[in-house]
Amino acid sequence: ETGVTQTPRHLVMGMTNKKSLKCEQHLGHNAMYWYKQSAKKPLELMFVYSLEERVENNSVPSRFSPECPNSSHLFLHLHTLQPEDSALYLCASSPTSGGADEQFFGPGTRLTVL
Amino acid sequence: AQKVTQAQTEISVVEKEDVTLDCVYETRDTTYYLFWYKQPPSGELVFLIRRNSFDEQNEISGRYSWNFQKSTSSFNFTITASQVVDSAVYFCALSGPVYNFNKFYFGSGTKLNVKP
């Protein structure tokens, strides 16, 4: 596989469920990101990891818990979500975490919270 | 504070028309980077172009061209002879100096509908 992959592509969960989103990049990049894309809102940066260390947590509720076990994999663990958390969750990677690098995005996970 | 404004929420054109998508940005940094991304219905954002603040040359890539003007803090994107496959949401984004971590500030996007 090439680029950035995300699984699952679609997820429906109840408010009491626990689920995880997975992102994998095959580009040899050192930085990875989680974004939330809601209808009619700009993309919201949630978390940034550089060389497996979290460098940004953008005031995200604790019901979202990221994990970066290595530079190729990024997870977003979800628990006790709210209906307003329904959105497209996008993963991205870049060669470094420096400001000049373009980010490469995965196809996203469409999350619906019932 | 950094901010990107894409005032056009949605644009509809007929195939073969030219269309310009506007992007206005705000930043206090003297070194910064501007990007355009395309998001087709499949959801994946596709990188189109990066421009640094010291390079004001306009760029052309096939039917795509970009006009960067620091004087008006704008980085507009023109599609010439639009095609149905150009239908997508287009995002403009701004990031800071190299020594900052790579935080992108995205505009709210412009949805382009190209009708046959």
Short mmCIF file of C-alpha atoms in Angstrom, two decimals:
data_model
loop_
_atom_site.label_atom_id
_atom_site.label_comp_id
_atom_site.label_asym_id
_atom_site.label_seq_id
_atom_site.Cartn_x
_atom_site.Cartn_y
_atom_site.Cartn_z
CA GLU A 1 0.00 0.00 0.00
CA THR A 2 1.10 3.55 -0.55
CA GLY A 3 0.36 6.92 1.02
CA VAL A 4 -1.79 7.26 4.09
CA THR A 5 -4.44 4.67 4.88
CA GLN A 6 -7.21 4.81 7.44
CA THR A 7 -9.47 2.12 8.83
CA PRO A 8 -12.33 1.76 9.15
CA ARG A 9 -13.71 4.04 6.46
CA HIS A 10 -17.11 4.20 8.14
CA LEU A 11 -18.02 3.67 11.79
CA VAL A 12 -21.33 3.85 13.61
CA MET A 13 -21.20 3.67 17.37
CA GLY A 14 -23.37 4.26 20.36
CA MET A 15 -22.47 6.71 23.07
CA THR A 16 -21.36 3.95 25.44
CA ASN A 17 -19.15 2.11 22.96
CA LYS A 18 -15.38 2.08 22.80
CA LYS A 19 -13.77 2.01 19.39
CA SER A 20 -10.47 2.91 17.77
CA LEU A 21 -9.53 4.56 14.51
CA LYS A 22 -6.32 3.48 12.84
CA CYS A 23 -4.00 5.40 10.55
CA GLU A 24 -0.93 4.09 8.79
CA GLN A 25 1.50 5.97 6.60
CA HIS A 26 3.86 4.32 4.15
CA LEU A 27 5.82 7.47 3.29
CA GLY A 28 8.62 7.32 5.86
CA HIS A 29 7.37 10.52 7.50
CA ASN A 30 8.15 11.57 11.06
CA ALA A 31 5.05 13.58 11.90
CA MET A 32 1.40 12.51 12.05
CA TYR A 33 -1.81 14.40 12.71
CA TRP A 34 -5.48 13.89 13.57
CA TYR A 35 -8.04 16.35 12.23
CA LYS A 36 -11.77 16.60 12.71
CA GLN A 37 -13.93 17.81 9.82
CA SER A 38 -17.51 18.71 10.71
CA ALA A 39 -20.09 20.03 8.32
CA LYS A 40 -19.70 23.74 7.61
CA LYS A 41 -16.63 24.11 9.83
CA PRO A 42 -12.95 24.47 8.97
CA LEU A 43 -10.76 21.47 9.59
CA GLU A 44 -9.87 21.31 13.26
CA LEU A 45 -6.45 20.09 14.27
CA MET A 46 -6.77 17.67 17.18
CA PHE A 47 -3.37 16.12 17.80
CA VAL A 48 0.15 16.28 16.39
CA TYR A 49 2.87 13.69 16.90
CA SER A 50 6.49 14.19 15.95
CA LEU A 51 8.79 11.19 16.21
CA GLU A 52 6.14 9.46 18.32
CA GLU A 53 5.92 12.29 20.84
CA ARG A 54 2.80 14.36 21.15
CA VAL A 55 3.64 18.00 20.41
CA GLU A 56 0.15 19.44 20.29
CA ASN A 57 -3.13 18.69 21.96
CA ASN A 58 -5.56 21.25 20.73
CA SER A 59 -7.95 21.35 23.71
CA VAL A 60 -9.56 18.09 22.71
CA PRO A 61 -11.95 16.41 25.16
CA SER A 62 -10.52 13.45 27.03
CA ARG A 63 -13.01 11.09 25.40
CA PHE A 64 -10.57 11.20 22.47
CA SER A 65 -7.28 9.49 23.29
CA PRO A 66 -4.47 9.33 20.72
CA GLU A 67 -1.72 6.77 20.57
CA CYS A 68 1.39 6.73 18.39
CA PRO A 69 3.32 3.49 18.93
CA ASN A 70 5.78 4.23 16.11
CA SER A 71 6.25 6.79 13.37
CA SER A 72 4.13 4.81 10.90
CA HIS A 73 1.03 4.22 13.00
CA LEU A 74 -1.42 6.49 14.73
CA PHE A 75 -4.56 5.55 16.62
CA LEU A 76 -7.47 7.52 17.97
CA HIS A 77 -9.25 5.73 20.80
CA LEU A 78 -12.85 6.76 21.30
CA HIS A 79 -15.05 6.28 24.35
CA THR A 80 -18.35 7.70 25.60
CA LEU A 81 -18.68 9.98 22.59
CA GLN A 82 -21.47 12.45 22.02
CA PRO A 83 -23.63 12.86 18.91
CA GLU A 84 -21.83 16.14 18.14
CA ASP A 85 -18.64 14.13 17.70
CA SER A 86 -20.06 12.75 14.47
CA ALA A 87 -17.70 13.94 11.75
CA LEU A 88 -15.05 12.92 9.25
CA TYR A 89 -11.80 12.17 11.04
CA LEU A 90 -8.75 12.70 8.87
CA CYS A 91 -5.24 11.50 9.47
CA ALA A 92 -2.25 13.17 7.86
CA SER A 93 1.51 12.83 7.83
CA SER A 94 4.43 15.04 6.82
CA PRO A 95 8.18 14.48 6.48
CA THR A 96 8.90 16.58 9.57
CA SER A 97 6.81 18.66 11.92
CA GLY A 98 8.35 21.86 10.56
CA GLY A 99 6.09 24.50 9.06
CA ALA A 100 7.28 24.14 5.47
CA ASP A 101 6.15 20.60 4.83
CA GLU A 102 2.97 19.74 3.01
CA GLN A 103 0.76 17.26 4.77
CA PHE A 104 -0.45 14.10 3.09
CA PHE A 105 -3.94 13.05 4.05
CA GLY A 106 -5.71 9.74 4.31
CA PRO A 107 -9.26 9.17 3.04
CA GLY A 108 -10.79 9.67 6.48
CA THR A 109 -13.11 7.75 8.75
CA ARG A 110 -16.76 8.84 8.65
CA LEU A 111 -17.92 8.53 12.25
CA THR A 112 -21.56 8.56 13.29
CA VAL A 113 -22.42 8.60 16.98
CA LEU A 114 -25.97 7.56 17.78
CA ALA B 1 -3.12 35.51 14.92
CA GLN B 2 -3.17 33.31 11.86
CA LYS B 3 -6.35 33.09 9.86
CA VAL B 4 -7.44 32.03 6.40
CA THR B 5 -10.64 33.29 4.81
CA GLN B 6 -12.33 31.72 1.81
CA ALA B 7 -15.32 33.95 1.32
CA GLN B 8 -16.88 31.90 -1.47
CA THR B 9 -18.81 29.07 0.11
CA GLU B 10 -19.98 27.51 -3.12
CA ILE B 11 -19.48 28.25 -6.82
CA SER B 12 -21.25 26.69 -9.77
CA VAL B 13 -19.94 26.94 -13.32
CA VAL B 14 -20.58 25.23 -16.61
CA GLU B 15 -17.86 23.06 -18.05
CA LYS B 16 -15.14 24.96 -19.96
CA GLU B 17 -15.67 28.14 -17.99
CA ASP B 18 -12.76 29.64 -16.08
CA VAL B 19 -13.19 29.97 -12.32
CA THR B 20 -11.17 31.70 -9.60
CA LEU B 21 -11.23 30.63 -5.97
CA ASP B 22 -10.26 33.36 -3.53
CA CYS B 23 -8.07 32.99 -0.46
CA VAL B 24 -7.13 35.78 1.94
CA TYR B 25 -4.84 35.16 4.87
CA GLU B 26 -3.66 36.91 8.02
CA THR B 27 -0.35 36.30 9.76
CA ARG B 28 2.28 38.18 11.74
CA ASP B 29 5.07 35.88 10.60
CA THR B 30 7.44 37.13 7.93
CA THR B 31 8.14 33.57 6.86
CA TYR B 32 5.11 31.45 6.15
CA TYR B 33 3.75 28.92 3.70
CA LEU B 34 0.52 28.76 1.77
CA PHE B 35 -1.12 25.65 0.40
CA TRP B 36 -4.07 24.61 -1.69
CA TYR B 37 -5.77 21.25 -1.27
CA LYS B 38 -8.57 19.58 -3.21
CA GLN B 39 -11.12 17.36 -1.45
CA PRO B 40 -13.16 15.27 -3.90
CA PRO B 41 -16.31 13.45 -2.71
CA SER B 42 -14.16 10.48 -1.67
CA GLY B 43 -12.93 12.59 1.25
CA GLU B 44 -9.16 12.52 0.88
CA LEU B 45 -7.46 15.91 0.74
CA VAL B 46 -5.12 16.07 -2.24
CA PHE B 47 -2.16 18.44 -2.11
CA LEU B 48 -2.04 20.87 -5.05
CA ILE B 49 0.59 23.49 -4.34
CA ARG B 50 2.84 25.03 -1.69
CA ARG B 51 4.14 28.59 -1.87
CA ASN B 52 6.55 30.25 0.54
CA SER B 53 6.24 33.89 1.51
CA PHE B 54 9.41 34.93 -0.28
CA ASP B 55 8.34 33.65 -3.65
CA GLU B 56 5.69 35.81 -5.26
CA GLN B 57 6.01 34.35 -8.71
CA ASN B 58 2.76 33.12 -10.09
CA GLU B 59 2.64 29.47 -10.95
CA ILE B 60 0.92 27.56 -13.69
CA SER B 61 0.41 23.82 -13.79
CA GLY B 62 -1.68 22.71 -16.73
CA ARG B 63 -5.15 24.19 -16.29
CA TYR B 64 -4.32 25.36 -12.77
CA SER B 65 -2.71 28.68 -11.90
CA TRP B 66 -2.06 30.50 -8.66
CA ASN B 67 -1.73 34.23 -8.03
CA PHE B 68 0.14 35.12 -4.83
CA GLN B 69 0.03 38.79 -3.83
CA LYS B 70 1.59 39.75 -0.51
CA SER B 71 0.34 43.32 -0.82
CA THR B 72 -3.24 42.11 -0.53
CA SER B 73 -2.47 38.94 1.50
CA SER B 74 -4.14 36.83 -1.13
CA PHE B 75 -3.36 33.52 -2.76
CA ASN B 76 -6.00 32.92 -5.39
CA PHE B 77 -6.45 29.79 -7.47
CA THR B 78 -7.73 29.78 -11.03
CA ILE B 79 -8.93 26.78 -13.00
CA THR B 80 -9.00 27.38 -16.74
CA ALA B 81 -11.47 25.51 -18.92
CA SER B 82 -13.05 23.73 -15.96
CA GLN B 83 -14.06 20.10 -16.20
CA VAL B 84 -16.61 18.02 -14.32
CA VAL B 85 -13.73 16.20 -12.57
CA ASP B 86 -12.76 19.52 -10.98
CA SER B 87 -15.90 19.36 -8.85
CA ALA B 88 -14.68 19.21 -5.26
CA VAL B 89 -14.15 21.29 -2.15
CA TYR B 90 -10.98 23.35 -2.31
CA PHE B 91 -9.13 24.42 0.82
CA CYS B 92 -6.53 27.10 1.26
CA ALA B 93 -4.17 26.69 4.24
CA LEU B 94 -1.45 28.67 5.99
CA SER B 95 1.44 27.43 8.12
CA GLY B 96 4.16 29.22 10.02
CA PRO B 97 7.96 29.24 10.00
CA VAL B 98 9.98 26.07 9.61
CA TYR B 99 10.99 26.08 13.27
CA ASN B 100 7.36 25.93 14.40
CA PHE B 101 5.62 22.63 14.40
CA ASN B 102 3.56 22.16 11.31
CA LYS B 103 0.21 23.59 12.38
CA PHE B 104 -2.00 24.30 9.40
CA TYR B 105 -4.68 26.96 9.50
CA PHE B 106 -7.32 25.96 7.00
CA GLY B 107 -9.97 28.13 5.43
CA SER B 108 -13.54 26.90 5.50
CA GLY B 109 -13.32 25.70 1.91
CA THR B 110 -15.03 26.55 -1.37
CA LYS B 111 -17.25 23.94 -2.95
CA LEU B 112 -16.91 24.00 -6.73
CA ASN B 113 -19.65 22.47 -8.84
CA VAL B 114 -18.80 22.06 -12.52
CA LYS B 115 -21.83 21.14 -14.58
CA PRO B 116 -21.63 19.44 -17.97
#
